[in-house]
mmCIF file of C-alpha atoms and ligand atoms in Angstrom:
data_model
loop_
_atom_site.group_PDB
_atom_site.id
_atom_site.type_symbol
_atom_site.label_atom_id
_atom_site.label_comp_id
_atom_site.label_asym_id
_atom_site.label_seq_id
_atom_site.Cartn_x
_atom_site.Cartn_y
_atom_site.Cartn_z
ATOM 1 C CA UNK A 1 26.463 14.666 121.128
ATOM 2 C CA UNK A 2 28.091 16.777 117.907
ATOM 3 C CA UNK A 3 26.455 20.081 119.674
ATOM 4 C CA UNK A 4 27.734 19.458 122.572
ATOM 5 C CA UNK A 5 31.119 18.565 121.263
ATOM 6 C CA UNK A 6 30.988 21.952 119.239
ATOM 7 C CA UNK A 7 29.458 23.651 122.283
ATOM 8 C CA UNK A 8 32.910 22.722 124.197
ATOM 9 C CA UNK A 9 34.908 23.256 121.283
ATOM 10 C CA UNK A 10 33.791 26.882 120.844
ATOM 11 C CA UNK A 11 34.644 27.714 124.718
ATOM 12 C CA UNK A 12 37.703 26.047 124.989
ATOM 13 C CA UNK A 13 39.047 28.180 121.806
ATOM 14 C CA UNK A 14 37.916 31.416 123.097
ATOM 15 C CA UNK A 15 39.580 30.667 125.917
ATOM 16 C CA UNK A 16 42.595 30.101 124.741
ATOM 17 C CA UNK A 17 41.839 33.231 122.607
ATOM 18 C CA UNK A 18 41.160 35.097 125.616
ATOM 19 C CA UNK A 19 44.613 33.857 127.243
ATOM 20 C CA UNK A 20 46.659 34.120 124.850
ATOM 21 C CA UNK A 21 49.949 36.160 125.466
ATOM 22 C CA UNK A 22 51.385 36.754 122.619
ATOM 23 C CA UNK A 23 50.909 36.628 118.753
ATOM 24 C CA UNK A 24 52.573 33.169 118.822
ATOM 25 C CA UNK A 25 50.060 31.570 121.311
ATOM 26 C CA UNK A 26 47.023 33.493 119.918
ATOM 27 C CA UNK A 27 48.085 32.018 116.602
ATOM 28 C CA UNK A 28 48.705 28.323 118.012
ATOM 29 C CA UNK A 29 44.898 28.659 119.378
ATOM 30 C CA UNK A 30 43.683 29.216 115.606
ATOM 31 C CA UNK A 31 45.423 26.436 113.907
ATOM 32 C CA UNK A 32 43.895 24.566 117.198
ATOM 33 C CA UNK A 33 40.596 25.849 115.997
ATOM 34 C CA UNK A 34 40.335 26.610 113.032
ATOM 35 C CA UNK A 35 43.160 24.854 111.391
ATOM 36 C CA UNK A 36 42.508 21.412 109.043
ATOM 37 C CA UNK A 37 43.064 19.240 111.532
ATOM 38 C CA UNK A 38 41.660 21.540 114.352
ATOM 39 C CA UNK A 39 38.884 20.636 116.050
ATOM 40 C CA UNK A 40 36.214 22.263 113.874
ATOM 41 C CA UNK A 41 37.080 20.482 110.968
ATOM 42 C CA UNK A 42 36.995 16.905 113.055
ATOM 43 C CA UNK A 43 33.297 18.230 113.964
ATOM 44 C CA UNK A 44 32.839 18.436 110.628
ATOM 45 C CA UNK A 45 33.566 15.182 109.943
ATOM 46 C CA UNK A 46 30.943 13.670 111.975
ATOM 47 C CA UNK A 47 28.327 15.133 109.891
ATOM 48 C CA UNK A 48 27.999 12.405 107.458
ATOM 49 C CA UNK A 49 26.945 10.176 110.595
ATOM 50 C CA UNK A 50 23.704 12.337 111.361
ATOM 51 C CA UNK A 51 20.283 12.469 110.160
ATOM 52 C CA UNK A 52 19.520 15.496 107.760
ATOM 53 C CA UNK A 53 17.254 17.934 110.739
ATOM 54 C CA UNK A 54 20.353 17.170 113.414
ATOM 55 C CA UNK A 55 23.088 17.765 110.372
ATOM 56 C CA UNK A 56 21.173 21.640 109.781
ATOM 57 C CA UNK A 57 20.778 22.330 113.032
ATOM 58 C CA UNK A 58 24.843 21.265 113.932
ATOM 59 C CA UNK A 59 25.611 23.158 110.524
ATOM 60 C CA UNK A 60 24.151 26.064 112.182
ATOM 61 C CA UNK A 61 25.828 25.513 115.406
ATOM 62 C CA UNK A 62 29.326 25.036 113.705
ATOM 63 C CA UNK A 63 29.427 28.336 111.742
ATOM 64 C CA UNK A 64 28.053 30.148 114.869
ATOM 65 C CA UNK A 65 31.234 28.805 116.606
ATOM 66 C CA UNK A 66 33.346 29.821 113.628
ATOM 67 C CA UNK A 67 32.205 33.146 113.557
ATOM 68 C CA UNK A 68 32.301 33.705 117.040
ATOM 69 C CA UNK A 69 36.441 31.960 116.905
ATOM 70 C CA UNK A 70 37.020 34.199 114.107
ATOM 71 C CA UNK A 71 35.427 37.400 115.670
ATOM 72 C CA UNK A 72 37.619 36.574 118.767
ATOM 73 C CA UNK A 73 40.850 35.934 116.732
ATOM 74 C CA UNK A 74 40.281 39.373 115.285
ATOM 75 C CA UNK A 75 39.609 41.627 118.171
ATOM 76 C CA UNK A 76 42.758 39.862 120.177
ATOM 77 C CA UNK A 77 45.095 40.174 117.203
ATOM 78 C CA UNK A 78 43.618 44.088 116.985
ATOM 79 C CA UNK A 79 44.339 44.551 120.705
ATOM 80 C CA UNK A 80 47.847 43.394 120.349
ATOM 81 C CA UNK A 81 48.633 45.847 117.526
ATOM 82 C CA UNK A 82 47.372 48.523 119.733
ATOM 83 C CA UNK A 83 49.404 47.277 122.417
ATOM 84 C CA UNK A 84 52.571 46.933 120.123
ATOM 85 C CA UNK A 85 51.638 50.601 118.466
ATOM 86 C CA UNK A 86 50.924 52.522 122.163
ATOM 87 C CA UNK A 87 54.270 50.898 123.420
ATOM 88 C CA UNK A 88 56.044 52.097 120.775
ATOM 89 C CA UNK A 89 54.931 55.764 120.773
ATOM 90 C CA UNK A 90 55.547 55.626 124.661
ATOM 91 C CA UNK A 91 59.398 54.376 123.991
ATOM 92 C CA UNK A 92 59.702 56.921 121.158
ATOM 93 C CA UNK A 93 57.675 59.891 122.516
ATOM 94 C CA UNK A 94 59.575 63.068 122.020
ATOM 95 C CA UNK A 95 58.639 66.396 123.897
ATOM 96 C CA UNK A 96 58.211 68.657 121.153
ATOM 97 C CA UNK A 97 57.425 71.316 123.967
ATOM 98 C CA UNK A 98 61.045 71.182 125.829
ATOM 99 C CA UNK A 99 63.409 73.994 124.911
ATOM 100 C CA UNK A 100 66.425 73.124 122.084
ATOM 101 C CA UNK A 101 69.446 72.421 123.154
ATOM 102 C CA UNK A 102 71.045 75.300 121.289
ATOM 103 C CA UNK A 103 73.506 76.029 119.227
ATOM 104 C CA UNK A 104 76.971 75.819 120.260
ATOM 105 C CA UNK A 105 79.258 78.502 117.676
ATOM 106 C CA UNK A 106 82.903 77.722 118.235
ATOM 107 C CA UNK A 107 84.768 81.315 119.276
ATOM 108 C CA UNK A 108 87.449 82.962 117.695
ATOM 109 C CA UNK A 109 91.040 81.993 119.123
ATOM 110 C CA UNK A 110 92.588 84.841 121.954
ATOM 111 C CA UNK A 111 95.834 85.330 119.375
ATOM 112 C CA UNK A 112 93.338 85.817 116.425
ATOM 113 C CA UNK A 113 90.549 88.056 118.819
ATOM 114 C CA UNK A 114 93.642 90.393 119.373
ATOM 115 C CA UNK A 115 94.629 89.802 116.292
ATOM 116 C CA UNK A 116 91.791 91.224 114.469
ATOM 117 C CA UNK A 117 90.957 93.866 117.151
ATOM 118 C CA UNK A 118 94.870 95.290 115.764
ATOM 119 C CA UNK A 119 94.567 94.765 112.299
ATOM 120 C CA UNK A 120 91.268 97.147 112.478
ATOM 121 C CA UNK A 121 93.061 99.784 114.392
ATOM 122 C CA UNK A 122 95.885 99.937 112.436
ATOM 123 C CA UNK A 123 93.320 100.324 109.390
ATOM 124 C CA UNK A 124 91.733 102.965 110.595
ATOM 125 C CA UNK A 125 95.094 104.417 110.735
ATOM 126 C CA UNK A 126 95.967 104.019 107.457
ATOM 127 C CA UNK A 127 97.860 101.166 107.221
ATOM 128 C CA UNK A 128 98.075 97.761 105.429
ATOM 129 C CA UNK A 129 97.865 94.471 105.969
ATOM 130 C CA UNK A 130 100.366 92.405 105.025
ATOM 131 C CA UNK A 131 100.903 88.941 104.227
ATOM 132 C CA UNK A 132 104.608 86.713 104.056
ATOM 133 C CA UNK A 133 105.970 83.086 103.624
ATOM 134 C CA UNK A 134 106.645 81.257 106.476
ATOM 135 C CA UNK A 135 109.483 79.674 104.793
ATOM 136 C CA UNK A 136 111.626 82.592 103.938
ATOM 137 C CA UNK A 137 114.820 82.910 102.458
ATOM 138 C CA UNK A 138 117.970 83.847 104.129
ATOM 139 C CA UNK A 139 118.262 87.338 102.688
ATOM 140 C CA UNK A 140 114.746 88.429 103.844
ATOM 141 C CA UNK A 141 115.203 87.001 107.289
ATOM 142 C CA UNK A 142 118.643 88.238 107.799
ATOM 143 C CA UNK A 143 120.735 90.151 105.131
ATOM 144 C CA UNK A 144 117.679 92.848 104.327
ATOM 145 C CA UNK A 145 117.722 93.827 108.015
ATOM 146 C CA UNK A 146 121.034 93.857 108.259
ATOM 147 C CA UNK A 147 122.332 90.852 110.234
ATOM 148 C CA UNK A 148 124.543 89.337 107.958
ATOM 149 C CA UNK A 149 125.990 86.025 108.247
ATOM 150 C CA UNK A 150 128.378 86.124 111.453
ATOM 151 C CA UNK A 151 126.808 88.529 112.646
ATOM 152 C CA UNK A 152 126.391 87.811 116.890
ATOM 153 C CA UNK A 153 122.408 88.928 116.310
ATOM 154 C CA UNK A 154 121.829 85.701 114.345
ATOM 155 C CA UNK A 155 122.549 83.257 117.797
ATOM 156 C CA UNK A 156 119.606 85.244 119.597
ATOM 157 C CA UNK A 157 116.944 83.930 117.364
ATOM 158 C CA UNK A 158 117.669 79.880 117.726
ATOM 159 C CA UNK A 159 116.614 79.331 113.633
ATOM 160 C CA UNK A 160 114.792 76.022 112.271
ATOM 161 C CA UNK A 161 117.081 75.885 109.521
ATOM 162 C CA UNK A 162 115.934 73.598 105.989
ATOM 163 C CA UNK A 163 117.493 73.318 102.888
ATOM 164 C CA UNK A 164 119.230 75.242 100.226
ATOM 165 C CA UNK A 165 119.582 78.000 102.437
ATOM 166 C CA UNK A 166 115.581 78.722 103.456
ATOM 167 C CA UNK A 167 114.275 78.739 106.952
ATOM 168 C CA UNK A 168 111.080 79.064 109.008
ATOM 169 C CA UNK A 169 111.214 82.446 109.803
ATOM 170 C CA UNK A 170 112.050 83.654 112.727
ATOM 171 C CA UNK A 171 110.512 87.142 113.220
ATOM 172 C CA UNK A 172 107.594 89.001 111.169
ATOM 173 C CA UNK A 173 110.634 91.629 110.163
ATOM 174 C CA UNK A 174 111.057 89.757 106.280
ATOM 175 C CA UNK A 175 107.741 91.231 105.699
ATOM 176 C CA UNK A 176 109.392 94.620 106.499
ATOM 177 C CA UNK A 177 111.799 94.148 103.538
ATOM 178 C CA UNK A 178 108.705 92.788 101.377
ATOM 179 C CA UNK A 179 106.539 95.345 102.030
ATOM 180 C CA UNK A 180 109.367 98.133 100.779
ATOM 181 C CA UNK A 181 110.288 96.159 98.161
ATOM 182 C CA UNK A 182 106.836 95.847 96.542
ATOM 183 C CA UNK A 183 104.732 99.106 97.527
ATOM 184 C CA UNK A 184 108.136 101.499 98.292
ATOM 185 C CA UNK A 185 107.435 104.501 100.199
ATOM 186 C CA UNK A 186 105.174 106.627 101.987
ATOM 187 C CA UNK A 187 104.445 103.273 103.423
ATOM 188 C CA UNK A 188 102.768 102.164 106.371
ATOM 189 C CA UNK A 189 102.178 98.344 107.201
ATOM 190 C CA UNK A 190 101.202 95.721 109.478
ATOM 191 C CA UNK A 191 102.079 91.838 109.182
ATOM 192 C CA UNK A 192 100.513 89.450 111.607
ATOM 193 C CA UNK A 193 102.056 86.100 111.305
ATOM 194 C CA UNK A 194 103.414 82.605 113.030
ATOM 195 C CA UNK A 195 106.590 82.607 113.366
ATOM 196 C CA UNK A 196 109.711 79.519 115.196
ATOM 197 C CA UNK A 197 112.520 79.628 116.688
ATOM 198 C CA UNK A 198 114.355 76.677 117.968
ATOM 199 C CA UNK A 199 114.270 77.042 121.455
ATOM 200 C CA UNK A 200 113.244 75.876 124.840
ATOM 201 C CA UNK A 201 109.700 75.950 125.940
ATOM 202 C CA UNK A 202 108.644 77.716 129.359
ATOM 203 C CA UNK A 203 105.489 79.245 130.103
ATOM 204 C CA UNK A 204 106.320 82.536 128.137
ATOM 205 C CA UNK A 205 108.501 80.980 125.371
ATOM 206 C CA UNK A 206 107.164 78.538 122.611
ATOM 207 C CA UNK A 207 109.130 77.498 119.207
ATOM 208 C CA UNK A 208 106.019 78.451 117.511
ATOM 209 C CA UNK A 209 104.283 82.063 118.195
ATOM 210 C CA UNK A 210 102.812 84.544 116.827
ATOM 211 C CA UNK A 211 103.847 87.788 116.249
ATOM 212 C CA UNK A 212 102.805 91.835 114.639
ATOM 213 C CA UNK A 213 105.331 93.466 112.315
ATOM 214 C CA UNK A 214 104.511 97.431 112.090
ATOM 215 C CA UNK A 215 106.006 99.543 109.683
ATOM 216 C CA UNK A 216 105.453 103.437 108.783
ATOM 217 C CA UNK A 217 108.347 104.893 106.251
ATOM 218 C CA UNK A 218 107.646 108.898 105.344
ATOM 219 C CA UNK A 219 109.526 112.102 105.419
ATOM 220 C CA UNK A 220 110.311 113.252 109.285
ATOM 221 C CA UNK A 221 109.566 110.533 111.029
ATOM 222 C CA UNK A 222 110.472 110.573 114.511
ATOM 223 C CA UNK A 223 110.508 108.664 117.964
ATOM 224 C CA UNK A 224 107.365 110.842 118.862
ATOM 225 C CA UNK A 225 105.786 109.131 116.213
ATOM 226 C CA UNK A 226 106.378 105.647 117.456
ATOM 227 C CA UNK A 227 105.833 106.425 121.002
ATOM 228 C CA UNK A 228 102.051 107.774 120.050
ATOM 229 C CA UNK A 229 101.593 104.548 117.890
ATOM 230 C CA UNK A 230 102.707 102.472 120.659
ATOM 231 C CA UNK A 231 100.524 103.986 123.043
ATOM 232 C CA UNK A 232 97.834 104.356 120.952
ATOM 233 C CA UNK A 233 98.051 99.958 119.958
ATOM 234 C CA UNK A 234 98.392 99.287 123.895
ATOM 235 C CA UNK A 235 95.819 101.182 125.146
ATOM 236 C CA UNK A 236 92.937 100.269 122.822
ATOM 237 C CA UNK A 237 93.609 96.388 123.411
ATOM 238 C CA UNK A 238 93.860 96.961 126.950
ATOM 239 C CA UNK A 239 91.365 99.407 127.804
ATOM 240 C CA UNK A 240 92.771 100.358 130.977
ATOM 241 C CA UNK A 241 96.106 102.180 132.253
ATOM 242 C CA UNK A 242 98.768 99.707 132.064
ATOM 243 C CA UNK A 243 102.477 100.267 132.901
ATOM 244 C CA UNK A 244 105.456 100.215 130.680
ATOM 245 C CA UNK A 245 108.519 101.053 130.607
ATOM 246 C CA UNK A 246 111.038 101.593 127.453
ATOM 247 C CA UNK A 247 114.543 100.744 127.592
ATOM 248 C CA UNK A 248 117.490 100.784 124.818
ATOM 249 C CA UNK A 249 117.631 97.681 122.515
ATOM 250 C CA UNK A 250 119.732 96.331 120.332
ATOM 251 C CA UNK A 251 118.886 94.942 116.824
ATOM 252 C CA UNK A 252 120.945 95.432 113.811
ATOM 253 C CA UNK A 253 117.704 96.619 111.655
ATOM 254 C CA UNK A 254 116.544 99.878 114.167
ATOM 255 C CA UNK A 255 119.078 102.538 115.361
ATOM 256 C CA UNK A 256 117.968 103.572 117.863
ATOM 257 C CA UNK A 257 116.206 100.682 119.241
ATOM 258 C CA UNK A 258 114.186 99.814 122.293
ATOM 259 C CA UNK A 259 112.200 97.321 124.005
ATOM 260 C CA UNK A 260 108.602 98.248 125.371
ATOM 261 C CA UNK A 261 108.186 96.559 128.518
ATOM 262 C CA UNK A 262 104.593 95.755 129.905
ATOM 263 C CA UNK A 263 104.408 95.218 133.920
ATOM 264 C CA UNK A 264 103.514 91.779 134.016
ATOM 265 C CA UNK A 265 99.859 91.594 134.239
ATOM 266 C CA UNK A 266 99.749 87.810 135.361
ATOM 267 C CA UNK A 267 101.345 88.965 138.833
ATOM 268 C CA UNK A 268 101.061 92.740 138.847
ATOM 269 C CA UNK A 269 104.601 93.335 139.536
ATOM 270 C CA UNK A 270 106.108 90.996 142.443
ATOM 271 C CA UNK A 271 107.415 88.360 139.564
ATOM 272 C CA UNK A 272 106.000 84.892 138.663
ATOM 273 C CA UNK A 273 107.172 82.094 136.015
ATOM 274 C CA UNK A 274 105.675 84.497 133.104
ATOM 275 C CA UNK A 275 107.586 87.514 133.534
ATOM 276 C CA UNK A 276 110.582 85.245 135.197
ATOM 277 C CA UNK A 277 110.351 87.309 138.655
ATOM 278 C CA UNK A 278 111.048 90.126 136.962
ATOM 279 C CA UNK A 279 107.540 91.826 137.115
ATOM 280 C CA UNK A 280 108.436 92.763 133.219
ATOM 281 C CA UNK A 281 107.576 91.108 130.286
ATOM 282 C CA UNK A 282 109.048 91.823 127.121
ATOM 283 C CA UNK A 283 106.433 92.663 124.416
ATOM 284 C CA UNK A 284 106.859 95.509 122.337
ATOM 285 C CA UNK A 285 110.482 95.774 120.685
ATOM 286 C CA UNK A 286 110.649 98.577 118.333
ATOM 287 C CA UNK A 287 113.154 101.639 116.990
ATOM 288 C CA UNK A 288 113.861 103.777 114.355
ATOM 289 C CA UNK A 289 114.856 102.093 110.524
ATOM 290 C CA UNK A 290 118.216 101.674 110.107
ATOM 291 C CA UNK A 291 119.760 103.234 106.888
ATOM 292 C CA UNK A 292 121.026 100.424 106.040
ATOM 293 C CA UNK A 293 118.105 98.579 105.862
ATOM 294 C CA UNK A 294 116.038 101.653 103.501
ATOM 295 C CA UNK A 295 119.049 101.322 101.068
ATOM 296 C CA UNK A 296 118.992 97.624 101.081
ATOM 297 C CA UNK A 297 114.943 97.890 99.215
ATOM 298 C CA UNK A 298 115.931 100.607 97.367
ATOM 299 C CA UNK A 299 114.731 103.156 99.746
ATOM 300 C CA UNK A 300 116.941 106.850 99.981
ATOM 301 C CA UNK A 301 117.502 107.273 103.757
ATOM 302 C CA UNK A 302 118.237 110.853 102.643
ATOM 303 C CA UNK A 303 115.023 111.267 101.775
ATOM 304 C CA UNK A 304 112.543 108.903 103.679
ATOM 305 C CA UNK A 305 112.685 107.615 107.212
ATOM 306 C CA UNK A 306 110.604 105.526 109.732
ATOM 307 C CA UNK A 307 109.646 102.862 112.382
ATOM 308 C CA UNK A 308 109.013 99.518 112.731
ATOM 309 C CA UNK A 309 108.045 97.849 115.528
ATOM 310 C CA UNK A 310 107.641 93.427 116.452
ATOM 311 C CA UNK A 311 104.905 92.735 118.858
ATOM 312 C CA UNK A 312 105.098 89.628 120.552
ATOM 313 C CA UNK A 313 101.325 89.112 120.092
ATOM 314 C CA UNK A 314 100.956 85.537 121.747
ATOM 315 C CA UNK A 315 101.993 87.263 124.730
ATOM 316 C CA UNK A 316 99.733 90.346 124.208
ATOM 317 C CA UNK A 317 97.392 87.808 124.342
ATOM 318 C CA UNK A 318 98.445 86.404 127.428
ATOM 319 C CA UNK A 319 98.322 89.794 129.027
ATOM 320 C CA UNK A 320 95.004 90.574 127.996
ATOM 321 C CA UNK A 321 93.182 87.070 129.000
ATOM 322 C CA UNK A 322 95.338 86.681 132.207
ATOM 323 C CA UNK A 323 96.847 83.195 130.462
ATOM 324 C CA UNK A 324 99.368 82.121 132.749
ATOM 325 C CA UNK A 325 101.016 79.558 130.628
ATOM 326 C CA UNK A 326 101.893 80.017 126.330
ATOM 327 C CA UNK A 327 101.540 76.199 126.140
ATOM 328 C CA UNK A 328 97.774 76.664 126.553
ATOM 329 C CA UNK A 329 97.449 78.362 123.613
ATOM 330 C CA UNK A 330 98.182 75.462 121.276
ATOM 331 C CA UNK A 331 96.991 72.686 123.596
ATOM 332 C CA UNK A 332 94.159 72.419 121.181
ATOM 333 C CA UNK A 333 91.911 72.160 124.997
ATOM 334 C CA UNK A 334 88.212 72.537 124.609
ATOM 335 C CA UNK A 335 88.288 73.583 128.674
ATOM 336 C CA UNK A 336 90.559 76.229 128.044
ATOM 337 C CA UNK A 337 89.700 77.736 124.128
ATOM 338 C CA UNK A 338 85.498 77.231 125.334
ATOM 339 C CA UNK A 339 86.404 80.213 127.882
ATOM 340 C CA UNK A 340 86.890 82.891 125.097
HETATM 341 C C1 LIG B 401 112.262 90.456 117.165
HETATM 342 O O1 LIG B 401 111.806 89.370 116.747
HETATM 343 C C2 LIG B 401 112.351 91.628 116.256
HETATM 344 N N1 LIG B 401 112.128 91.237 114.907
HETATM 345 C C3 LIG B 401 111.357 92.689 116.722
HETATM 346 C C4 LIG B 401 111.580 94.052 116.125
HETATM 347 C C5 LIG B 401 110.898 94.409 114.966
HETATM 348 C C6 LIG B 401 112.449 94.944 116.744
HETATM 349 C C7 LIG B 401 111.070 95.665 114.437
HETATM 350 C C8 LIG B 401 112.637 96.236 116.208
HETATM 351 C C9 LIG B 401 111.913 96.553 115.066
HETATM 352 P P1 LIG B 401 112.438 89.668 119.637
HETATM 353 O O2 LIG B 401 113.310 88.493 119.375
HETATM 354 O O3 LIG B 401 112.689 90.395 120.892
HETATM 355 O O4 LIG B 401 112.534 90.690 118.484
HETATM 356 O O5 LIG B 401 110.928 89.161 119.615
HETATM 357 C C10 LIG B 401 109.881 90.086 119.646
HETATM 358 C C11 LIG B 401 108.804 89.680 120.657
HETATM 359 O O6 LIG B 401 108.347 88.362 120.373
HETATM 360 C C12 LIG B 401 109.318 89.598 122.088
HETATM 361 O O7 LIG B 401 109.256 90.852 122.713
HETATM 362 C C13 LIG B 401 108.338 88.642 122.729
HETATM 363 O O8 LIG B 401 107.158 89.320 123.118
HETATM 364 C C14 LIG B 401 108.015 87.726 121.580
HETATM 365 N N2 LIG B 401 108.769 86.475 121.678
HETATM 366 C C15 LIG B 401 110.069 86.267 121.442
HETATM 367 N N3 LIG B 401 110.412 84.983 121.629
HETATM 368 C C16 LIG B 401 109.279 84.349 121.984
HETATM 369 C C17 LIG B 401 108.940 82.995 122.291
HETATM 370 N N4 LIG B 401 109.835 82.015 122.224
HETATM 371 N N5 LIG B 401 107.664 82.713 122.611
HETATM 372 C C18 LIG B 401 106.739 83.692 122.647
HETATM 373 N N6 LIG B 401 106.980 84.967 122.362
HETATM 374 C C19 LIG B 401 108.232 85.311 122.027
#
């Protein structure tokens, strides 16, 4: 009867072994089992009732079983681990083979590209680079070049006026009267810079731009000279022929003065909202130093002349990247900077 018992005991549990889904059910089959008050330990029980051969030979019988549960528990529990392991590795597999991704650099802005490409030019040319406060002072952004206050030149650059009479400049000319000031002549300078004016955005104007101050003060200086530099600055950024034209201008610090046209490169000529229809954008404004202006750093016009020049290099920029619109240049959009 107790072998029998035990007999059925032992294939019911490997059964349920065999079955079992999961670790929970695998481990409710071994307290069923094996547990105290699983079925192998109620055999057990019963052995006081039998006579001593039948009690060695159901001893026998009962640790077979128990072995057998026990081997059973083992290998299941082993073959769920290897389950649980190879499922893992499959959800976590990475292809070590596939190529990276790459590496993404960011790229250089177009004002600072142009930027950079002038500043080495004007280098190898023998100039400096300059550096000036964005916050300037009155006198340096008027007075030194000889607009003083009243004067109708001051309504043509719409000024962000603060307190105590400073400003954000308006132009990259304050450098002009910096650069005198602290390395006097021979001199010959560049100053790249941001600069604002208080005025109404289109797609050529912003209130904050960037422009290129030149400067080159030594004995005989003449509009030859300037011409060449000009030349020299447009046609290394642009690489090609490009058209310009040069026309009187007025500003109080240059005598004479001019603006350097470029034919609009956005249209080639017919007109569009850059150039205003005109097929002309303005981009180059330059002259000879006024007097006035070498006197006012301490400078002997008797003795020393010179040009300066005020590229309007967000726009230079827009004429070398075909950039239809200023407002891009700030927008701070990944489509548009990723393209440069
Ligand atoms: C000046 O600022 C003078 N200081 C330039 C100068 C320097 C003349 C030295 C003679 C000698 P103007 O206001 O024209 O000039 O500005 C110079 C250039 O800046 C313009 O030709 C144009 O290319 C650019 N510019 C002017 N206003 C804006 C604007 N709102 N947005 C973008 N570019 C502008």
């Amino acid at each position: 009867m107790l072998e029998q018992q035990i007999d059925g005991v032992r294939r019911r549990a490997l059964e349920r072994i065999q079955s079992a889904a999961n670790a929970d059910e695998l481990e409710a089959a071994r307290v069923e089992a094996l547990g105290r008050k699983g079925f192998l330990s109620n055999a057990s029980k019963e052995f006081g009732k039998l006579a001593p051969e039948e009690r060695a030979r159901a001893g026998k019988l009962l640790n077979e079983a128990k072995q057998a549960i026990e081997t059973a528990l083992e290998d299941r529990r082993a073959r769920f681990d290897r389950d649980t392991l190879k499922a893992k590795l499959e959800s976590e597999w990475i292809d070590l083979t596939l190529p990276a991704p790459g590496i993404r650099p960011g790229s250089l802005h177009p004002v600072t590209q142009v930027q950079t490409e002038i500043e080495e030019l004007f280098i190898s040319m023998g100039f400096t680079v300059l550096d000036g406060p964005e916050v300037e002072t009155e006198y340096h952004n008027f007075d030194a070049l000889n607009i003083p206050a009243n004067h109708p030149a001051r309504d043509t650059q719409d000024t962000f006026w603060l307190t105590n009479g400073l400003l954000l400049r308006t132009h990259t000319s304050p450098v002009q009267v910096r650069g005198m000031q602290k390395l006097g002549p021979p001199l010959r300078m560049i100053a790249p810079g941001r600069v604002f004016r208080n005025e109404e955005v289109d797609a050529s104007h912003e209130h904050t731009f960037y422009q290129l101050e030149g400067m080159m003060i030594d004995r005989d200086v003449s509009v030859a000279h300037l011409i060449y530099f000009m030349m020299t600055l447009l046609s290394s950024i642009f690489r090609r022929e490009v058209t310009v034209r040069l026309r009187p201008g007025f500003f109080p610090f240059v005598e004479p003065g001019f603006e350097l046209d470029i034919q609009c490169l956005i249209c080639g000529g017919p007109g569009c909202p850059v150039c205003k229809q005109s097929g002309w954008v303005e981009l180059l404004p330059c002259g000879l130093v006024h007097p006035n202006v070498l006197r006012m750093s301490g400078i002997d016009p008797e003795e020393w002349n010179g040009f300066a020049f005020g590229l309007g290099l967000t726009r230079l920029a827009m004429m070398r990247y075909g950039i239809d619109d200023i407002r891009l240049l700030a927008s701070g959009d990944l489509r548009f900077l990723n393209q440069f």
